[in-house]
Amino acid sequence: MHSLSRFATWFSLPALLLGAFVLHAQGSERQRALLNPESYHHYVVQFEADERAATGKLYNGEPMTVGRQPEAAWPWMQREIPWFDSSDKAFEEMYYFRWYAWKKHLVRASNGYIITEWLPKPEFKDGSFGALPDAAPFHLGEARWLHDRAIAEDDARFWFRPDVDIRKYSDAIATAVRDVTLANGDSQLAVSLLPQMIRVYHEWESTQQDANGLFWSIDTRDAMEKSISGDGYRPTLNSYMVSDARAIAATARLAGEEQVAKEFDAKAEKLNTLIETVLWNAKDQFYEVVSPSKDSGIRQQKKFVDPGTTMKLSGVRELIGYNPWNFSSPAPSHGVAWKQLFDPQGFDGKYGATTAERRSPRFRFASSDQCTWNGPAWPFAMTQTLNALAAYETSPGPHTIGPDDYYKLFSRYVLAQHFKLPDGRLIDWIDEDYDADTDEWIAKRMLIEKNKQIGRGNYYNHSGFADPLITGLIGLRPQAGDRVVVRPLVSAAAWSYFAIDQLPYHGHQLTIAWDKDGKRYGRGKGMWIAVDGRVIAKSPHLGLLEAEMPKSAGH
């Protein structure tokens, strides 16, 4: 990984903190911003030097205003991101690196902000800059924590424009919009998009839902080409549609449309039952792909690869089998599936989870395609799995695996996001698929060998990081009401301190902090939550902590 010198920049308490704690007139504790942004500036200086070394140039993205130069990363970060501090400097550095990379993909089109997957392509005549929908939920998940709400809201509206093909790839886009509103506490965006969310859902039904009630998909249209299981009824699109139906139902209730809410509640319940009864392989104890029925619409698709069976389970465990925990409602007994995550013959890898189980005879089958889902690890899949595991760990127990396993998986995700320069130096990096055992970026290497599209995956925006860190490790579980619920999935043994500061939440600034010995922040031992600088909850222990947003905070 990195040499220790990359993590050895420490600051005294006065340099770290912006200001001392003071007492409010009524005697309640108040504080100014906890973290000083300048304490993290050195990371960005290093990222810029690393980028020049790796690519020969510094790319700050596209200009936000015609005729002006693109804004550099640091001033944008100072204005937009919440600040993160941790005793684990590898996590801390990666947090800032991912925002550094993410900013490159933010463009301002004629109708507002768009977030791209590949580095922006201004040559696209449709004004999309080459944006694709498969990772759009990750983009919105990250953007919901920025200070400028227009970034997430503009991008969401872009995808629901009638002239934009949101269904080019499968995704849970209505769910993503609902998640944005849970973070900012304002339902206006979701309510305004409700007719379009319903339109898109009906389009999925009319084109890819069979008479048996299940949705079919080509693996490539799940953005998961060359998978072992192939095409059919996949845990991806089917679980996405359960979640989107529930998001539409919740939004319809906010809009006063109870009949629509009931209709979509029923759709979600029916499809969830099909996932539980048809896609669950009792023998393998896992959710798997099922081959399409004899009369399935998928059989009319030119790209359909016929497995030669009908309504048969694939018999291979793939990482997508964890998606139901994030998007639908698995039976508690199905938690046994999580035993495969760190099984040496399952998905276990030094640098993250493989996309298919190692015991499959078709694991990493030969392919000339640089993008395969037959075993390589993908940041996309790691993000989905982290989100699914967080949902599982915060559900009622008992659980097959615990919070330490969540931290273990996330740590491997951090470890993976590096690249070795020709001089042997290791730098932070994000790209396409990689080898879970060696950490080699597979597509990057193959494209260089083919002398084709070299650099295509540079700073690839196909995954998330800040969102699973905030909602998983730190444990903020966004709520529709005014209750702040924090359930960290990191232990006191792993991190002796952490803080997320100036975090936009329900129109206010949230601080969540943990200080094991009280020396890092000078605030005493324990964990606390503050809203707009006012401490609303404290505990001597790191664990579940919740409180109502104070009325004085404007609620």
Coordinates of C-alpha atoms in Angstrom, one line a residue:
M1 CA 0.0 0.0 0.0
H2 CA 1.3 3.5 0.6
S3 CA 4.5 4.2 2.5
L4 CA 3.9 5.5 6.0
S5 CA 5.0 9.0 4.9
R6 CA 1.7 9.4 3.0
F7 CA -0.2 9.0 6.3
A8 CA 2.2 10.7 8.7
T9 CA 0.9 14.2 8.4
W10 CA -0.4 15.0 11.8
F11 CA -1.7 18.3 13.1
S12 CA -1.9 19.7 16.6
L13 CA -5.3 20.2 18.1
P14 CA -5.4 23.9 17.4
A15 CA -4.6 23.3 13.8
L16 CA -7.1 20.6 13.4
L17 CA -10.0 22.4 15.0
L18 CA -11.4 25.7 13.7
G19 CA -12.6 27.0 17.1
A20 CA -13.0 26.2 20.7
F21 CA -16.3 25.1 22.2
V22 CA -18.4 27.8 23.8
L23 CA -21.5 27.8 25.9
H24 CA -24.9 29.0 24.6
A25 CA -26.8 31.6 26.6
Q26 CA -29.2 29.0 27.9
G27 CA -26.3 26.8 29.0
S28 CA -26.5 24.2 26.3
E29 CA -23.3 23.3 24.5
R30 CA -22.6 24.8 21.1
Q31 CA -19.5 24.6 18.9
R32 CA -18.1 26.1 15.8
A33 CA -17.1 23.9 12.9
L34 CA -15.1 21.0 14.2
L35 CA -12.6 20.4 11.4
N36 CA -10.3 22.8 9.6
P37 CA -10.4 22.1 5.8
E38 CA -6.8 23.3 5.5
S39 CA -5.7 20.2 7.5
Y40 CA -6.6 18.1 4.4
H41 CA -5.3 20.3 1.6
H42 CA -2.0 18.4 1.4
Y43 CA -3.9 15.4 0.1
V44 CA -5.1 17.4 -2.9
V45 CA -1.6 18.7 -3.6
Q46 CA -0.4 15.1 -3.7
F47 CA -3.3 14.0 -5.9
E48 CA -2.5 16.6 -8.5
A49 CA 1.2 15.6 -8.5
D50 CA 0.2 12.0 -8.8
E51 CA -2.2 12.7 -11.7
R52 CA 0.6 14.5 -13.6
A53 CA 2.9 11.5 -13.0
A54 CA 0.2 9.0 -14.1
T55 CA -1.3 10.8 -17.1
G56 CA 1.1 13.5 -18.1
K57 CA -1.4 16.3 -17.4
L58 CA -3.8 17.7 -14.9
Y59 CA -7.5 17.6 -15.9
N60 CA -9.8 19.7 -13.8
G61 CA -13.0 18.8 -15.7
E62 CA -14.9 20.9 -18.1
P63 CA -15.6 24.7 -17.7
M64 CA -18.7 25.4 -15.8
T65 CA -19.1 28.7 -17.6
V66 CA -18.3 29.2 -21.3
G67 CA -15.1 31.0 -21.9
R68 CA -13.7 30.3 -18.4
Q69 CA -11.1 27.8 -17.2
P70 CA -12.3 24.8 -15.3
E71 CA -12.3 25.3 -11.5
A72 CA -9.5 23.5 -9.7
A73 CA -10.4 20.7 -7.3
W74 CA -9.5 22.3 -4.0
P75 CA -11.6 25.4 -4.1
W76 CA -14.6 23.3 -5.3
M77 CA -14.0 20.9 -2.4
Q78 CA -13.8 23.7 0.1
R79 CA -17.2 24.9 -1.0
E80 CA -19.0 21.6 -1.4
I81 CA -17.9 18.6 0.6
P82 CA -18.4 17.6 4.2
W83 CA -15.0 17.1 6.0
F84 CA -13.9 13.8 7.3
D85 CA -11.2 12.9 9.9
S86 CA -10.2 9.5 11.0
S87 CA -7.5 7.6 13.0
D88 CA -7.2 5.4 9.9
K89 CA -5.4 7.6 7.5
A90 CA -5.9 5.2 4.6
F91 CA -9.6 5.8 4.8
E92 CA -9.2 9.5 5.3
E93 CA -7.0 9.9 2.3
M94 CA -9.2 7.8 0.1
Y95 CA -12.3 9.8 1.1
Y96 CA -10.6 13.0 -0.3
F97 CA -9.2 11.2 -3.3
R98 CA -12.7 10.0 -4.3
W99 CA -14.1 13.5 -4.1
Y100 CA -11.1 14.7 -6.1
A101 CA -11.8 12.2 -8.8
W102 CA -15.6 12.7 -8.6
K103 CA -15.3 16.5 -9.3
K104 CA -13.8 15.7 -12.8
H105 CA -17.2 14.2 -13.8
L106 CA -19.4 17.2 -12.9
V107 CA -20.4 19.2 -15.9
R108 CA -22.9 22.1 -16.4
A109 CA -25.1 21.6 -19.4
S110 CA -27.7 24.0 -20.8
N111 CA -30.3 22.6 -18.4
G112 CA -28.2 22.2 -15.3
Y113 CA -25.7 19.9 -13.8
I114 CA -24.9 16.4 -15.2
I115 CA -22.7 13.8 -13.6
T116 CA -20.8 11.5 -16.0
E117 CA -19.4 8.0 -15.7
W118 CA -16.5 8.3 -18.0
L119 CA -14.5 11.5 -18.1
P120 CA -16.8 14.1 -19.8
K121 CA -17.1 13.9 -23.6
P122 CA -18.0 17.4 -24.7
E123 CA -18.1 16.2 -28.3
F124 CA -21.5 14.5 -27.7
K125 CA -24.0 16.5 -29.8
D126 CA -26.9 15.7 -27.5
G127 CA -25.4 17.7 -24.6
S128 CA -25.1 14.7 -22.3
F129 CA -21.3 14.7 -22.2
G130 CA -21.6 10.9 -22.6
A131 CA -23.5 10.4 -19.3
L132 CA -24.8 6.8 -18.8
P133 CA -27.5 5.7 -16.4
D134 CA -26.1 2.5 -14.9
A135 CA -24.1 4.3 -12.2
A136 CA -26.5 7.2 -11.8
P137 CA -27.8 6.0 -8.5
F138 CA -24.2 6.1 -7.1
H139 CA -23.7 9.6 -8.5
L140 CA -26.9 10.8 -6.8
G141 CA -25.9 8.9 -3.6
E142 CA -22.6 10.9 -3.4
A143 CA -24.1 14.2 -4.6
R144 CA -26.8 14.2 -1.9
W145 CA -24.0 15.1 0.6
L146 CA -22.8 18.1 -1.2
H147 CA -23.7 21.6 -0.1
D148 CA -25.2 22.7 -3.4
R149 CA -28.5 20.8 -3.7
A150 CA -28.8 21.7 -7.4
I151 CA -26.0 19.2 -8.3
A152 CA -28.1 16.1 -7.2
E153 CA -31.4 17.6 -8.2
D154 CA -30.4 18.7 -11.7
D155 CA -28.8 15.3 -12.4
A156 CA -32.0 13.5 -11.2
R157 CA -34.2 15.7 -13.4
F158 CA -31.9 15.0 -16.4
W159 CA -32.5 11.3 -16.2
F160 CA -36.2 11.7 -16.1
R161 CA -36.4 13.9 -19.2
P162 CA -38.5 12.1 -21.9
D163 CA -35.7 12.4 -24.5
V164 CA -33.1 10.7 -22.3
D165 CA -32.9 6.9 -22.3
I166 CA -32.8 6.1 -18.6
R167 CA -33.5 2.4 -19.4
K168 CA -30.4 2.0 -21.6
Y169 CA -29.1 0.1 -18.5
S170 CA -31.0 -1.2 -15.5
D171 CA -30.9 0.9 -12.3
A172 CA -32.9 1.9 -9.3
I173 CA -33.3 5.5 -10.3
A174 CA -36.6 6.3 -8.4
T175 CA -35.0 4.8 -5.3
A176 CA -32.0 7.2 -5.8
V177 CA -34.3 10.2 -6.0
R178 CA -36.1 9.1 -2.9
D179 CA -32.7 8.8 -1.2
V180 CA -31.8 12.3 -2.1
T181 CA -34.9 13.6 -0.4
L182 CA -34.2 11.5 2.7
A183 CA -30.9 13.3 3.0
N184 CA -32.1 16.8 2.4
G185 CA -35.4 16.5 4.1
D186 CA -37.3 18.1 1.2
S187 CA -39.8 15.9 -0.8
Q188 CA -40.3 18.5 -3.5
L189 CA -37.9 16.9 -6.0
A190 CA -39.4 13.5 -5.7
V191 CA -43.0 14.8 -5.8
S192 CA -42.3 16.9 -8.9
L193 CA -40.8 13.8 -10.6
L194 CA -43.6 11.4 -9.6
P195 CA -45.3 11.4 -13.0
Q196 CA -42.0 10.6 -14.7
M197 CA -41.1 7.9 -12.2
I198 CA -44.4 6.3 -12.9
R199 CA -43.9 6.6 -16.6
V200 CA -40.5 4.9 -16.5
Y201 CA -41.8 2.1 -14.3
H202 CA -44.6 1.4 -16.7
E203 CA -42.1 1.4 -19.6
W204 CA -40.1 -1.3 -17.8
E205 CA -43.3 -3.3 -17.3
S206 CA -44.4 -3.0 -20.9
T207 CA -41.0 -4.0 -22.4
Q208 CA -39.3 -6.4 -19.9
Q209 CA -41.9 -7.9 -17.6
D210 CA -43.1 -11.3 -18.5
A211 CA -46.5 -12.8 -17.9
N212 CA -45.1 -14.6 -14.8
G213 CA -44.5 -11.2 -13.2
L214 CA -40.7 -11.3 -13.4
F215 CA -38.5 -8.8 -15.2
W216 CA -35.9 -10.1 -17.7
S217 CA -32.6 -8.5 -18.5
I218 CA -29.5 -9.1 -20.7
D219 CA -26.5 -9.2 -18.5
T220 CA -24.8 -6.5 -20.6
R221 CA -27.8 -4.2 -20.0
D222 CA -27.2 -4.7 -16.3
A223 CA -23.8 -3.3 -17.1
M224 CA -22.5 -6.8 -16.2
E225 CA -21.3 -8.3 -19.4
K226 CA -19.7 -11.7 -19.8
S227 CA -21.3 -13.0 -16.5
I228 CA -21.4 -16.7 -15.8
S229 CA -25.1 -16.8 -15.3
G230 CA -25.9 -14.8 -18.3
D231 CA -29.4 -13.5 -19.4
G232 CA -32.7 -14.1 -17.8
Y233 CA -34.5 -13.2 -14.6
R234 CA -31.7 -11.6 -12.6
P235 CA -31.6 -10.4 -9.0
T236 CA -30.5 -7.0 -10.3
L237 CA -33.4 -5.5 -12.2
N238 CA -36.0 -7.5 -10.2
S239 CA -34.8 -6.1 -6.9
Y240 CA -34.4 -2.7 -8.3
M241 CA -38.0 -2.7 -9.4
V242 CA -39.2 -3.7 -5.9
S243 CA -37.3 -0.8 -4.5
D244 CA -38.5 1.7 -7.1
A245 CA -42.1 0.6 -6.6
R246 CA -41.7 1.3 -2.9
A247 CA -40.1 4.7 -3.6
I248 CA -43.0 5.6 -5.9
A249 CA -45.5 4.5 -3.3
A250 CA -43.8 6.6 -0.6
T251 CA -43.7 9.6 -2.9
A252 CA -47.3 9.2 -4.0
R253 CA -48.4 9.4 -0.3
L254 CA -46.4 12.6 0.1
A255 CA -48.3 13.9 -3.0
G256 CA -51.7 12.9 -1.5
E257 CA -52.2 10.1 -4.1
E258 CA -53.1 7.2 -1.9
Q259 CA -54.5 5.1 -4.7
V260 CA -51.3 5.3 -6.6
A261 CA -49.4 4.4 -3.4
K262 CA -51.5 1.3 -2.9
E263 CA -51.1 0.2 -6.5
F264 CA -47.3 0.4 -6.2
D265 CA -47.2 -1.2 -2.7
A266 CA -49.0 -4.1 -4.3
K267 CA -46.5 -4.3 -7.2
A268 CA -43.6 -4.3 -4.8
E269 CA -45.1 -7.0 -2.6
K270 CA -45.9 -9.3 -5.5
L271 CA -42.5 -9.0 -7.1
N272 CA -40.7 -9.4 -3.7
T273 CA -42.6 -12.7 -3.3
L274 CA -41.4 -13.8 -6.7
I275 CA -37.8 -13.0 -5.9
E276 CA -38.1 -15.0 -2.6
T277 CA -39.8 -18.0 -4.3
V278 CA -38.3 -18.2 -7.7
L279 CA -34.8 -16.6 -7.5
W280 CA -33.8 -18.1 -4.2
N281 CA -31.9 -21.4 -4.7
A282 CA -32.5 -23.4 -1.5
K283 CA -29.7 -25.8 -2.4
D284 CA -27.1 -23.1 -2.9
Q285 CA -28.7 -20.9 -0.2
F286 CA -28.3 -17.9 -2.5
Y287 CA -30.3 -15.6 -4.9
E288 CA -29.4 -16.6 -8.4
V289 CA -30.3 -15.9 -12.0
V290 CA -33.1 -18.0 -13.5
S291 CA -33.3 -18.8 -17.2
P292 CA -36.3 -17.2 -19.0
S293 CA -39.6 -18.9 -19.6
K294 CA -40.4 -20.4 -23.0
D295 CA -42.6 -17.3 -24.0
S296 CA -40.3 -14.7 -22.4
G297 CA -39.8 -11.5 -24.3
I298 CA -36.1 -11.8 -23.9
R299 CA -36.0 -14.5 -26.5
Q300 CA -36.8 -11.9 -29.2
Q301 CA -33.7 -9.9 -28.3
K302 CA -30.8 -10.1 -30.7
K303 CA -28.2 -10.1 -27.9
F304 CA -29.9 -12.9 -25.9
V305 CA -27.7 -15.9 -25.3
D306 CA -30.0 -18.9 -24.9
P307 CA -28.8 -21.1 -22.0
G308 CA -30.9 -24.0 -23.4
T309 CA -33.1 -24.2 -20.4
T310 CA -36.4 -22.6 -19.1
M311 CA -37.1 -21.5 -15.6
K312 CA -34.0 -23.1 -14.3
L313 CA -31.7 -21.7 -11.6
S314 CA -28.2 -20.9 -12.9
G315 CA -26.5 -22.9 -10.1
V316 CA -23.8 -20.3 -9.7
R317 CA -23.5 -17.8 -6.9
E318 CA -22.7 -14.3 -8.1
L319 CA -22.2 -11.1 -6.0
I320 CA -25.4 -9.7 -7.5
G321 CA -27.2 -12.2 -5.2
Y322 CA -26.7 -9.8 -2.4
N323 CA -28.7 -7.0 -4.1
P324 CA -32.0 -8.1 -2.6
W325 CA -30.8 -6.9 0.9
N326 CA -30.4 -3.4 -0.5
F327 CA -33.5 -3.3 -2.7
S328 CA -36.1 -5.8 -1.6
S329 CA -37.0 -7.8 1.6
P330 CA -35.2 -11.1 2.0
A331 CA -36.5 -13.6 4.5
P332 CA -34.4 -13.5 7.7
S333 CA -33.3 -17.1 7.1
H334 CA -31.7 -16.2 3.8
G335 CA -29.0 -14.3 5.7
V336 CA -27.1 -17.6 5.5
A337 CA -26.0 -16.3 2.0
W338 CA -23.6 -13.9 3.7
K339 CA -21.4 -16.8 4.7
Q340 CA -20.1 -16.9 1.1
L341 CA -18.7 -13.4 1.3
F342 CA -15.4 -14.4 3.0
D343 CA -15.5 -18.1 2.0
P344 CA -12.2 -19.0 0.2
Q345 CA -14.2 -20.8 -2.4
G346 CA -16.9 -18.1 -2.4
F347 CA -16.1 -14.4 -3.0
D348 CA -13.1 -13.9 -0.7
G349 CA -10.3 -11.8 -2.1
K350 CA -7.4 -9.9 -0.7
Y351 CA -8.6 -6.7 -2.4
G352 CA -12.3 -7.2 -2.3
A353 CA -15.1 -9.6 -3.3
T354 CA -15.0 -11.4 -6.6
T355 CA -18.1 -11.0 -8.8
A356 CA -18.6 -14.8 -9.0
E357 CA -17.8 -17.7 -6.7
R358 CA -14.4 -19.2 -7.0
R359 CA -15.7 -22.8 -6.9
S360 CA -17.5 -22.4 -10.2
P361 CA -15.7 -24.2 -13.0
R362 CA -16.4 -21.1 -15.2
F363 CA -14.7 -18.7 -12.7
R364 CA -12.6 -16.2 -14.8
F365 CA -13.3 -18.1 -18.0
A366 CA -11.2 -16.9 -20.9
S367 CA -12.4 -13.8 -22.7
S368 CA -10.9 -11.3 -25.1
D369 CA -13.3 -8.7 -23.6
Q370 CA -11.6 -6.4 -21.1
C371 CA -14.8 -6.0 -19.1
T372 CA -16.0 -9.2 -17.6
W373 CA -18.2 -10.2 -14.7
N374 CA -17.1 -13.8 -14.4
G375 CA -14.9 -13.2 -11.4
P376 CA -12.9 -10.0 -11.5
A377 CA -13.7 -7.5 -8.7
W378 CA -15.5 -4.2 -9.7
P379 CA -15.8 -1.0 -7.7
F380 CA -19.4 -1.0 -8.9
A381 CA -20.1 -4.4 -7.3
M382 CA -18.1 -3.5 -4.2
T383 CA -20.4 -0.5 -3.7
Q384 CA -23.6 -2.5 -4.2
T385 CA -22.3 -5.1 -1.8
L386 CA -21.3 -2.6 0.9
N387 CA -24.7 -1.0 0.7
A388 CA -26.4 -4.4 0.9
L389 CA -24.3 -5.5 3.8
A390 CA -25.0 -2.2 5.7
A391 CA -28.8 -2.8 5.2
Y392 CA -28.4 -6.4 6.4
E393 CA -26.3 -5.4 9.5
T394 CA -28.8 -2.7 10.5
S395 CA -31.8 -5.0 10.2
P396 CA -33.1 -7.0 13.1
G397 CA -30.8 -9.9 14.0
P398 CA -29.5 -12.5 14.5
H399 CA -26.9 -12.0 11.7
T400 CA -24.7 -14.5 10.0
I401 CA -21.8 -12.0 9.9
G402 CA -21.2 -8.8 11.9
P403 CA -20.1 -5.2 11.7
D404 CA -16.4 -6.2 11.8
D405 CA -17.0 -8.0 8.5
Y406 CA -18.4 -4.8 7.0
Y407 CA -15.3 -2.9 8.1
K408 CA -13.1 -5.8 6.7
L409 CA -14.8 -5.5 3.3
F410 CA -14.6 -1.8 3.2
S411 CA -10.9 -1.9 4.2
R412 CA -10.2 -4.2 1.2
Y413 CA -12.1 -1.7 -1.0
V414 CA -9.8 1.1 0.2
L415 CA -6.7 -1.2 -0.3
A416 CA -7.7 -1.9 -3.9
Q417 CA -7.9 1.7 -5.1
H418 CA -4.3 2.1 -6.0
F419 CA -2.0 2.0 -9.1
K420 CA 1.7 1.4 -9.4
L421 CA 3.6 3.9 -11.5
P422 CA 6.5 2.8 -13.7
D423 CA 8.9 4.1 -11.0
G424 CA 7.3 1.7 -8.5
R425 CA 5.5 4.3 -6.5
L426 CA 1.9 3.5 -5.5
I427 CA -0.7 6.2 -6.0
D428 CA -4.5 6.4 -5.3
W429 CA -6.5 5.4 -8.4
I430 CA -9.9 4.3 -9.5
D431 CA -10.6 2.5 -12.8
E432 CA -12.7 -0.4 -14.2
D433 CA -12.4 -4.1 -13.2
Y434 CA -9.5 -5.5 -11.2
D435 CA -8.0 -8.7 -10.0
A436 CA -9.1 -9.4 -6.4
D437 CA -5.9 -11.2 -5.6
T438 CA -3.2 -9.0 -7.2
D439 CA -5.0 -5.6 -7.5
E440 CA -4.1 -5.3 -11.2
W441 CA -6.5 -3.1 -13.1
I442 CA -7.5 -5.6 -15.8
A443 CA -9.2 -3.4 -18.4
K444 CA -6.4 -0.8 -18.1
R445 CA -3.7 -3.5 -18.8
M446 CA -5.7 -5.1 -21.7
L447 CA -6.3 -1.8 -23.4
I448 CA -2.6 -0.9 -23.2
E449 CA -1.8 -4.3 -24.7
K450 CA -4.3 -3.7 -27.5
N451 CA -3.1 -0.1 -28.0
K452 CA -6.8 0.8 -27.9
Q453 CA -8.6 3.5 -25.8
I454 CA -5.7 3.9 -23.5
G455 CA -6.7 5.8 -20.4
R456 CA -10.4 5.1 -21.0
G457 CA -10.9 4.1 -17.3
N458 CA -8.9 7.0 -15.7
Y459 CA -10.9 8.2 -12.7
Y460 CA -13.8 6.0 -13.6
N461 CA -17.0 7.3 -11.9
H462 CA -18.7 3.9 -11.7
S463 CA -19.0 3.4 -8.0
G464 CA -19.5 5.1 -4.7
F465 CA -17.4 5.9 -1.6
A466 CA -18.5 8.9 0.4
D467 CA -22.1 7.6 0.6
P468 CA -21.3 4.1 2.0
L469 CA -18.8 5.6 4.4
I470 CA -21.3 8.1 5.7
T471 CA -24.3 5.8 5.8
G472 CA -22.4 2.6 6.6
L473 CA -19.2 3.0 8.6
I474 CA -20.2 6.2 10.3
G475 CA -23.7 4.9 10.2
L476 CA -26.1 7.9 9.5
R477 CA -29.3 6.2 8.4
P478 CA -31.3 9.0 6.6
Q479 CA -34.9 9.2 7.8
A480 CA -38.1 10.8 6.4
G481 CA -38.8 12.5 9.7
D482 CA -36.8 14.7 12.0
R483 CA -35.1 12.0 13.9
V484 CA -31.3 11.6 13.5
V485 CA -30.3 7.9 13.7
V486 CA -26.6 7.0 13.7
R487 CA -25.5 3.3 13.9
P488 CA -21.8 3.0 13.2
L489 CA -20.5 -0.2 11.6
V490 CA -16.9 0.5 12.7
S491 CA -15.7 -0.5 16.1
A492 CA -13.8 1.4 18.8
A493 CA -11.0 -1.1 18.4
A494 CA -10.6 -0.3 14.7
W495 CA -10.9 3.5 14.9
S496 CA -9.9 5.5 18.0
Y497 CA -11.5 8.6 16.6
F498 CA -13.5 9.9 13.6
A499 CA -15.6 12.9 12.6
I500 CA -17.7 13.9 9.7
D501 CA -18.3 17.6 9.9
Q502 CA -20.4 20.2 8.0
L503 CA -22.5 17.4 6.6
P504 CA -25.7 18.8 5.0
Y505 CA -28.7 17.0 6.4
H506 CA -32.4 18.2 6.3
G507 CA -31.3 21.7 5.6
H508 CA -28.8 21.9 8.5
Q509 CA -25.2 21.1 9.2
L510 CA -24.5 17.8 11.0
T511 CA -21.5 16.8 13.0
I512 CA -21.0 13.1 14.0
A513 CA -17.9 12.4 16.0
W514 CA -16.2 9.7 18.1
D515 CA -13.1 10.3 20.3
K516 CA -12.1 7.2 22.3
D517 CA -9.8 9.0 24.8
G518 CA -11.0 12.5 24.4
K519 CA -7.6 13.8 23.2
R520 CA -8.3 14.2 19.4
Y521 CA -11.0 16.8 19.6
G522 CA -10.7 18.0 23.2
R523 CA -14.4 17.3 23.7
G524 CA -14.2 14.6 26.2
K525 CA -14.4 10.8 25.7
G526 CA -17.2 9.3 23.6
M527 CA -19.5 9.9 20.7
W528 CA -21.7 12.8 19.9
I529 CA -24.1 14.3 17.3
A530 CA -24.4 18.0 16.8
V531 CA -26.9 20.0 14.6
D532 CA -25.8 23.4 13.5
G533 CA -23.1 23.3 16.1
R534 CA -25.5 22.3 18.9
V535 CA -24.8 19.0 20.6
I536 CA -28.1 17.0 20.6
A537 CA -26.9 13.5 21.7
K538 CA -23.9 12.1 23.5
S539 CA -22.8 8.7 24.6
P540 CA -19.6 7.4 26.3
H541 CA -19.6 4.4 23.9
L542 CA -19.4 4.0 20.1
G543 CA -22.7 2.6 19.0
L544 CA -26.4 3.4 18.2
L545 CA -27.1 7.0 18.9
E546 CA -30.3 8.9 18.0
A547 CA -32.1 12.1 18.8
E548 CA -34.8 14.4 17.5
M549 CA -33.7 17.5 15.5
P550 CA -34.1 20.4 18.0
K551 CA -36.9 22.8 17.4
S552 CA -34.5 25.6 17.7
A553 CA -32.7 24.3 14.7
G554 CA -35.6 25.5 12.6
H555 CA -37.7 22.3 12.5

